[in-house]
Amino acid sequence: MEQDHLAESLTDLFTNVSTMIRGELQETNNVLELVEKMNTRVAEEYKGFGDVASGLTIFVEQLKCKSGRFDEYVQQIDTIEQQVTEFEAVISMLDKYVSLLESKVQSAYQIPPP
């Protein structure tokens, strides 16, 4: 009877340990399934970001191409700006020269300044 009770207790112990291990393995399996689903979701999300980045790269290349076409015009504008600056300097010199001539003419004819 004692052996039956001991055998029954050992059977219960092994059954309970087996159930506990099965439960822990199921929990681990559930966690792994969750991680797998999360990885799939993250991969899908980053795939979308990859598509956006690819589109942006193409857009930037198109902008570079378009801006390259404007380089000639920018250079022409810079040249015109330089010429305008030089022209303004010449006009300033002519204005001073005209003022000097005006004062000499007024002095020669003794015309009072306005």
mmCIF file with all atom_site columns, C-alpha atoms in Angstrom:
data_model
loop_
_atom_site.group_PDB
_atom_site.id
_atom_site.type_symbol
_atom_site.label_atom_id
_atom_site.label_alt_id
_atom_site.label_comp_id
_atom_site.label_asym_id
_atom_site.label_entity_id
_atom_site.label_seq_id
_atom_site.pdbx_PDB_ins_code
_atom_site.Cartn_x
_atom_site.Cartn_y
_atom_site.Cartn_z
_atom_site.occupancy
_atom_site.B_iso_or_equiv
_atom_site.pdbx_formal_charge
_atom_site.auth_seq_id
_atom_site.auth_comp_id
_atom_site.auth_asym_id
_atom_site.auth_atom_id
_atom_site.pdbx_PDB_model_num
ATOM 1   C CA . MET A 1 1   ? 0.000  0.000   0.000   1.00 0.00 ? 1   MET A CA 1
ATOM 2   C CA . GLU A 1 2   ? 2.838  2.296   0.841   1.00 0.00 ? 2   GLU A CA 1
ATOM 3   C CA . GLN A 1 3   ? 4.475  1.534   -2.474  1.00 0.00 ? 3   GLN A CA 1
ATOM 4   C CA . ASP A 1 4   ? 1.225  2.208   -4.307  1.00 0.00 ? 4   ASP A CA 1
ATOM 5   C CA . HIS A 1 5   ? 0.934  5.505   -2.519  1.00 0.00 ? 5   HIS A CA 1
ATOM 6   C CA . LEU A 1 6   ? 4.592  6.313   -3.353  1.00 0.00 ? 6   LEU A CA 1
ATOM 7   C CA . ALA A 1 7   ? 4.113  5.255   -6.980  1.00 0.00 ? 7   ALA A CA 1
ATOM 8   C CA . GLU A 1 8   ? 0.948  7.309   -7.210  1.00 0.00 ? 8   GLU A CA 1
ATOM 9   C CA . SER A 1 9   ? 2.707  10.346  -5.680  1.00 0.00 ? 9   SER A CA 1
ATOM 10  C CA . LEU A 1 10  ? 5.632  9.964   -8.106  1.00 0.00 ? 10  LEU A CA 1
ATOM 11  C CA . THR A 1 11  ? 3.207  9.653   -11.016 1.00 0.00 ? 11  THR A CA 1
ATOM 12  C CA . ASP A 1 12  ? 1.425  12.798  -9.856  1.00 0.00 ? 12  ASP A CA 1
ATOM 13  C CA . LEU A 1 13  ? 4.791  14.562  -9.460  1.00 0.00 ? 13  LEU A CA 1
ATOM 14  C CA . PHE A 1 14  ? 5.932  13.610  -12.964 1.00 0.00 ? 14  PHE A CA 1
ATOM 15  C CA . THR A 1 15  ? 2.530  14.520  -14.391 1.00 0.00 ? 15  THR A CA 1
ATOM 16  C CA . ASN A 1 16  ? 2.603  17.901  -12.677 1.00 0.00 ? 16  ASN A CA 1
ATOM 17  C CA . VAL A 1 17  ? 6.222  18.567  -13.697 1.00 0.00 ? 17  VAL A CA 1
ATOM 18  C CA . SER A 1 18  ? 5.367  17.525  -17.235 1.00 0.00 ? 18  SER A CA 1
ATOM 19  C CA . THR A 1 19  ? 2.338  19.856  -17.234 1.00 0.00 ? 19  THR A CA 1
ATOM 20  C CA . MET A 1 20  ? 4.459  22.695  -15.857 1.00 0.00 ? 20  MET A CA 1
ATOM 21  C CA . ILE A 1 21  ? 7.179  22.174  -18.486 1.00 0.00 ? 21  ILE A CA 1
ATOM 22  C CA . ARG A 1 22  ? 4.541  21.931  -21.226 1.00 0.00 ? 22  ARG A CA 1
ATOM 23  C CA . GLY A 1 23  ? 3.038  25.229  -19.974 1.00 0.00 ? 23  GLY A CA 1
ATOM 24  C CA . GLU A 1 24  ? 6.414  26.955  -19.949 1.00 0.00 ? 24  GLU A CA 1
ATOM 25  C CA . LEU A 1 25  ? 7.191  25.648  -23.426 1.00 0.00 ? 25  LEU A CA 1
ATOM 26  C CA . GLN A 1 26  ? 3.782  26.881  -24.636 1.00 0.00 ? 26  GLN A CA 1
ATOM 27  C CA . GLU A 1 27  ? 4.513  30.302  -23.088 1.00 0.00 ? 27  GLU A CA 1
ATOM 28  C CA . THR A 1 28  ? 7.898  30.397  -24.834 1.00 0.00 ? 28  THR A CA 1
ATOM 29  C CA . ASN A 1 29  ? 6.232  29.338  -28.078 1.00 0.00 ? 29  ASN A CA 1
ATOM 30  C CA . ASN A 1 30  ? 3.630  32.112  -27.686 1.00 0.00 ? 30  ASN A CA 1
ATOM 31  C CA . VAL A 1 31  ? 6.370  34.697  -27.059 1.00 0.00 ? 31  VAL A CA 1
ATOM 32  C CA . LEU A 1 32  ? 8.262  33.506  -30.129 1.00 0.00 ? 32  LEU A CA 1
ATOM 33  C CA . GLU A 1 33  ? 5.103  33.730  -32.258 1.00 0.00 ? 33  GLU A CA 1
ATOM 34  C CA . LEU A 1 34  ? 4.524  37.261  -30.973 1.00 0.00 ? 34  LEU A CA 1
ATOM 35  C CA . VAL A 1 35  ? 8.123  38.249  -31.786 1.00 0.00 ? 35  VAL A CA 1
ATOM 36  C CA . GLU A 1 36  ? 7.720  36.764  -35.254 1.00 0.00 ? 36  GLU A CA 1
ATOM 37  C CA . LYS A 1 37  ? 4.535  38.789  -35.848 1.00 0.00 ? 37  LYS A CA 1
ATOM 38  C CA . MET A 1 38  ? 6.253  41.929  -34.556 1.00 0.00 ? 38  MET A CA 1
ATOM 39  C CA . ASN A 1 39  ? 9.222  41.332  -36.855 1.00 0.00 ? 39  ASN A CA 1
ATOM 40  C CA . THR A 1 40  ? 6.879  40.893  -39.811 1.00 0.00 ? 40  THR A CA 1
ATOM 41  C CA . ARG A 1 41  ? 5.067  44.127  -38.950 1.00 0.00 ? 41  ARG A CA 1
ATOM 42  C CA . VAL A 1 42  ? 8.322  46.061  -38.563 1.00 0.00 ? 42  VAL A CA 1
ATOM 43  C CA . ALA A 1 43  ? 9.614  44.657  -41.851 1.00 0.00 ? 43  ALA A CA 1
ATOM 44  C CA . GLU A 1 44  ? 6.431  45.822  -43.607 1.00 0.00 ? 44  GLU A CA 1
ATOM 45  C CA . GLU A 1 45  ? 6.760  49.275  -42.031 1.00 0.00 ? 45  GLU A CA 1
ATOM 46  C CA . TYR A 1 46  ? 10.403 49.637  -43.053 1.00 0.00 ? 46  TYR A CA 1
ATOM 47  C CA . LYS A 1 47  ? 9.587  48.387  -46.536 1.00 0.00 ? 47  LYS A CA 1
ATOM 48  C CA . GLY A 1 48  ? 7.280  51.396  -46.822 1.00 0.00 ? 48  GLY A CA 1
ATOM 49  C CA . PHE A 1 49  ? 10.074 53.670  -45.633 1.00 0.00 ? 49  PHE A CA 1
ATOM 50  C CA . GLY A 1 50  ? 12.367 52.125  -48.215 1.00 0.00 ? 50  GLY A CA 1
ATOM 51  C CA . ASP A 1 51  ? 9.853  52.936  -50.937 1.00 0.00 ? 51  ASP A CA 1
ATOM 52  C CA . VAL A 1 52  ? 9.614  56.535  -49.690 1.00 0.00 ? 52  VAL A CA 1
ATOM 53  C CA . ALA A 1 53  ? 13.402 56.859  -49.541 1.00 0.00 ? 53  ALA A CA 1
ATOM 54  C CA . SER A 1 54  ? 13.704 55.460  -53.047 1.00 0.00 ? 54  SER A CA 1
ATOM 55  C CA . GLY A 1 55  ? 11.127 57.962  -54.311 1.00 0.00 ? 55  GLY A CA 1
ATOM 56  C CA . LEU A 1 56  ? 12.935 60.813  -52.573 1.00 0.00 ? 56  LEU A CA 1
ATOM 57  C CA . THR A 1 57  ? 16.223 59.762  -54.125 1.00 0.00 ? 57  THR A CA 1
ATOM 58  C CA . ILE A 1 58  ? 14.679 59.880  -57.591 1.00 0.00 ? 58  ILE A CA 1
ATOM 59  C CA . PHE A 1 59  ? 13.118 63.281  -56.820 1.00 0.00 ? 59  PHE A CA 1
ATOM 60  C CA . VAL A 1 60  ? 16.478 64.696  -55.651 1.00 0.00 ? 60  VAL A CA 1
ATOM 61  C CA . GLU A 1 61  ? 18.198 63.428  -58.788 1.00 0.00 ? 61  GLU A CA 1
ATOM 62  C CA . GLN A 1 62  ? 15.526 65.120  -60.932 1.00 0.00 ? 62  GLN A CA 1
ATOM 63  C CA . LEU A 1 63  ? 16.026 68.373  -59.010 1.00 0.00 ? 63  LEU A CA 1
ATOM 64  C CA . LYS A 1 64  ? 19.796 68.169  -59.528 1.00 0.00 ? 64  LYS A CA 1
ATOM 65  C CA . CYS A 1 65  ? 19.241 67.683  -63.243 1.00 0.00 ? 65  CYS A CA 1
ATOM 66  C CA . LYS A 1 66  ? 16.881 70.668  -63.390 1.00 0.00 ? 66  LYS A CA 1
ATOM 67  C CA . SER A 1 67  ? 19.165 72.888  -61.329 1.00 0.00 ? 67  SER A CA 1
ATOM 68  C CA . GLY A 1 68  ? 22.055 71.971  -63.613 1.00 0.00 ? 68  GLY A CA 1
ATOM 69  C CA . ARG A 1 69  ? 20.157 73.525  -66.484 1.00 0.00 ? 69  ARG A CA 1
ATOM 70  C CA . PHE A 1 70  ? 19.997 76.816  -64.592 1.00 0.00 ? 70  PHE A CA 1
ATOM 71  C CA . ASP A 1 71  ? 23.770 77.027  -64.050 1.00 0.00 ? 71  ASP A CA 1
ATOM 72  C CA . GLU A 1 72  ? 24.266 78.806  -67.378 1.00 0.00 ? 72  GLU A CA 1
ATOM 73  C CA . TYR A 1 73  ? 21.587 81.374  -66.501 1.00 0.00 ? 73  TYR A CA 1
ATOM 74  C CA . VAL A 1 74  ? 23.015 81.914  -63.028 1.00 0.00 ? 74  VAL A CA 1
ATOM 75  C CA . GLN A 1 75  ? 26.419 82.556  -64.594 1.00 0.00 ? 75  GLN A CA 1
ATOM 76  C CA . GLN A 1 76  ? 24.865 85.049  -67.025 1.00 0.00 ? 76  GLN A CA 1
ATOM 77  C CA . ILE A 1 77  ? 23.087 86.822  -64.152 1.00 0.00 ? 77  ILE A CA 1
ATOM 78  C CA . ASP A 1 78  ? 26.375 87.044  -62.243 1.00 0.00 ? 78  ASP A CA 1
ATOM 79  C CA . THR A 1 79  ? 28.065 88.552  -65.315 1.00 0.00 ? 79  THR A CA 1
ATOM 80  C CA . ILE A 1 80  ? 25.249 91.092  -65.746 1.00 0.00 ? 80  ILE A CA 1
ATOM 81  C CA . GLU A 1 81  ? 25.447 91.978  -62.052 1.00 0.00 ? 81  GLU A CA 1
ATOM 82  C CA . GLN A 1 82  ? 29.199 92.605  -62.388 1.00 0.00 ? 82  GLN A CA 1
ATOM 83  C CA . GLN A 1 83  ? 28.629 94.769  -65.463 1.00 0.00 ? 83  GLN A CA 1
ATOM 84  C CA . VAL A 1 84  ? 25.932 96.783  -63.640 1.00 0.00 ? 84  VAL A CA 1
ATOM 85  C CA . THR A 1 85  ? 28.341 97.379  -60.736 1.00 0.00 ? 85  THR A CA 1
ATOM 86  C CA . GLU A 1 86  ? 31.022 98.584  -63.152 1.00 0.00 ? 86  GLU A CA 1
ATOM 87  C CA . PHE A 1 87  ? 28.457 100.750 -64.968 1.00 0.00 ? 87  PHE A CA 1
ATOM 88  C CA . GLU A 1 88  ? 27.391 102.340 -61.679 1.00 0.00 ? 88  GLU A CA 1
ATOM 89  C CA . ALA A 1 89  ? 31.040 103.164 -60.919 1.00 0.00 ? 89  ALA A CA 1
ATOM 90  C CA . VAL A 1 90  ? 31.424 104.815 -64.351 1.00 0.00 ? 90  VAL A CA 1
ATOM 91  C CA . ILE A 1 91  ? 28.201 106.808 -63.836 1.00 0.00 ? 91  ILE A CA 1
ATOM 92  C CA . SER A 1 92  ? 29.461 107.967 -60.437 1.00 0.00 ? 92  SER A CA 1
ATOM 93  C CA . MET A 1 93  ? 32.750 109.113 -61.972 1.00 0.00 ? 93  MET A CA 1
ATOM 94  C CA . LEU A 1 94  ? 30.891 110.918 -64.780 1.00 0.00 ? 94  LEU A CA 1
ATOM 95  C CA . ASP A 1 95  ? 28.619 112.617 -62.234 1.00 0.00 ? 95  ASP A CA 1
ATOM 96  C CA . LYS A 1 96  ? 31.653 113.883 -60.320 1.00 0.00 ? 96  LYS A CA 1
ATOM 97  C CA . TYR A 1 97  ? 33.276 115.032 -63.566 1.00 0.00 ? 97  TYR A CA 1
ATOM 98  C CA . VAL A 1 98  ? 30.103 116.877 -64.648 1.00 0.00 ? 98  VAL A CA 1
ATOM 99  C CA . SER A 1 99  ? 29.913 118.553 -61.235 1.00 0.00 ? 99  SER A CA 1
ATOM 100 C CA . LEU A 1 100 ? 33.560 119.609 -61.551 1.00 0.00 ? 100 LEU A CA 1
ATOM 101 C CA . LEU A 1 101 ? 32.959 120.981 -65.068 1.00 0.00 ? 101 LEU A CA 1
ATOM 102 C CA . GLU A 1 102 ? 29.838 122.800 -63.883 1.00 0.00 ? 102 GLU A CA 1
ATOM 103 C CA . SER A 1 103 ? 31.757 124.480 -61.077 1.00 0.00 ? 103 SER A CA 1
ATOM 104 C CA . LYS A 1 104 ? 34.578 125.458 -63.483 1.00 0.00 ? 104 LYS A CA 1
ATOM 105 C CA . VAL A 1 105 ? 32.077 126.932 -65.967 1.00 0.00 ? 105 VAL A CA 1
ATOM 106 C CA . GLN A 1 106 ? 30.356 128.845 -63.159 1.00 0.00 ? 106 GLN A CA 1
ATOM 107 C CA . SER A 1 107 ? 33.703 130.049 -61.912 1.00 0.00 ? 107 SER A CA 1
ATOM 108 C CA . ALA A 1 108 ? 34.823 131.085 -65.402 1.00 0.00 ? 108 ALA A CA 1
ATOM 109 C CA . TYR A 1 109 ? 31.645 133.018 -66.132 1.00 0.00 ? 109 TYR A CA 1
ATOM 110 C CA . GLN A 1 110 ? 31.209 134.008 -62.494 1.00 0.00 ? 110 GLN A CA 1
ATOM 111 C CA . ILE A 1 111 ? 27.689 132.579 -62.354 1.00 0.00 ? 111 ILE A CA 1
ATOM 112 C CA . PRO A 1 112 ? 26.489 132.137 -58.793 1.00 0.00 ? 112 PRO A CA 1
ATOM 113 C CA . PRO A 1 113 ? 25.824 128.501 -57.875 1.00 0.00 ? 113 PRO A CA 1
ATOM 114 C CA . PRO A 1 114 ? 22.143 127.507 -57.718 1.00 0.00 ? 114 PRO A CA 1
#
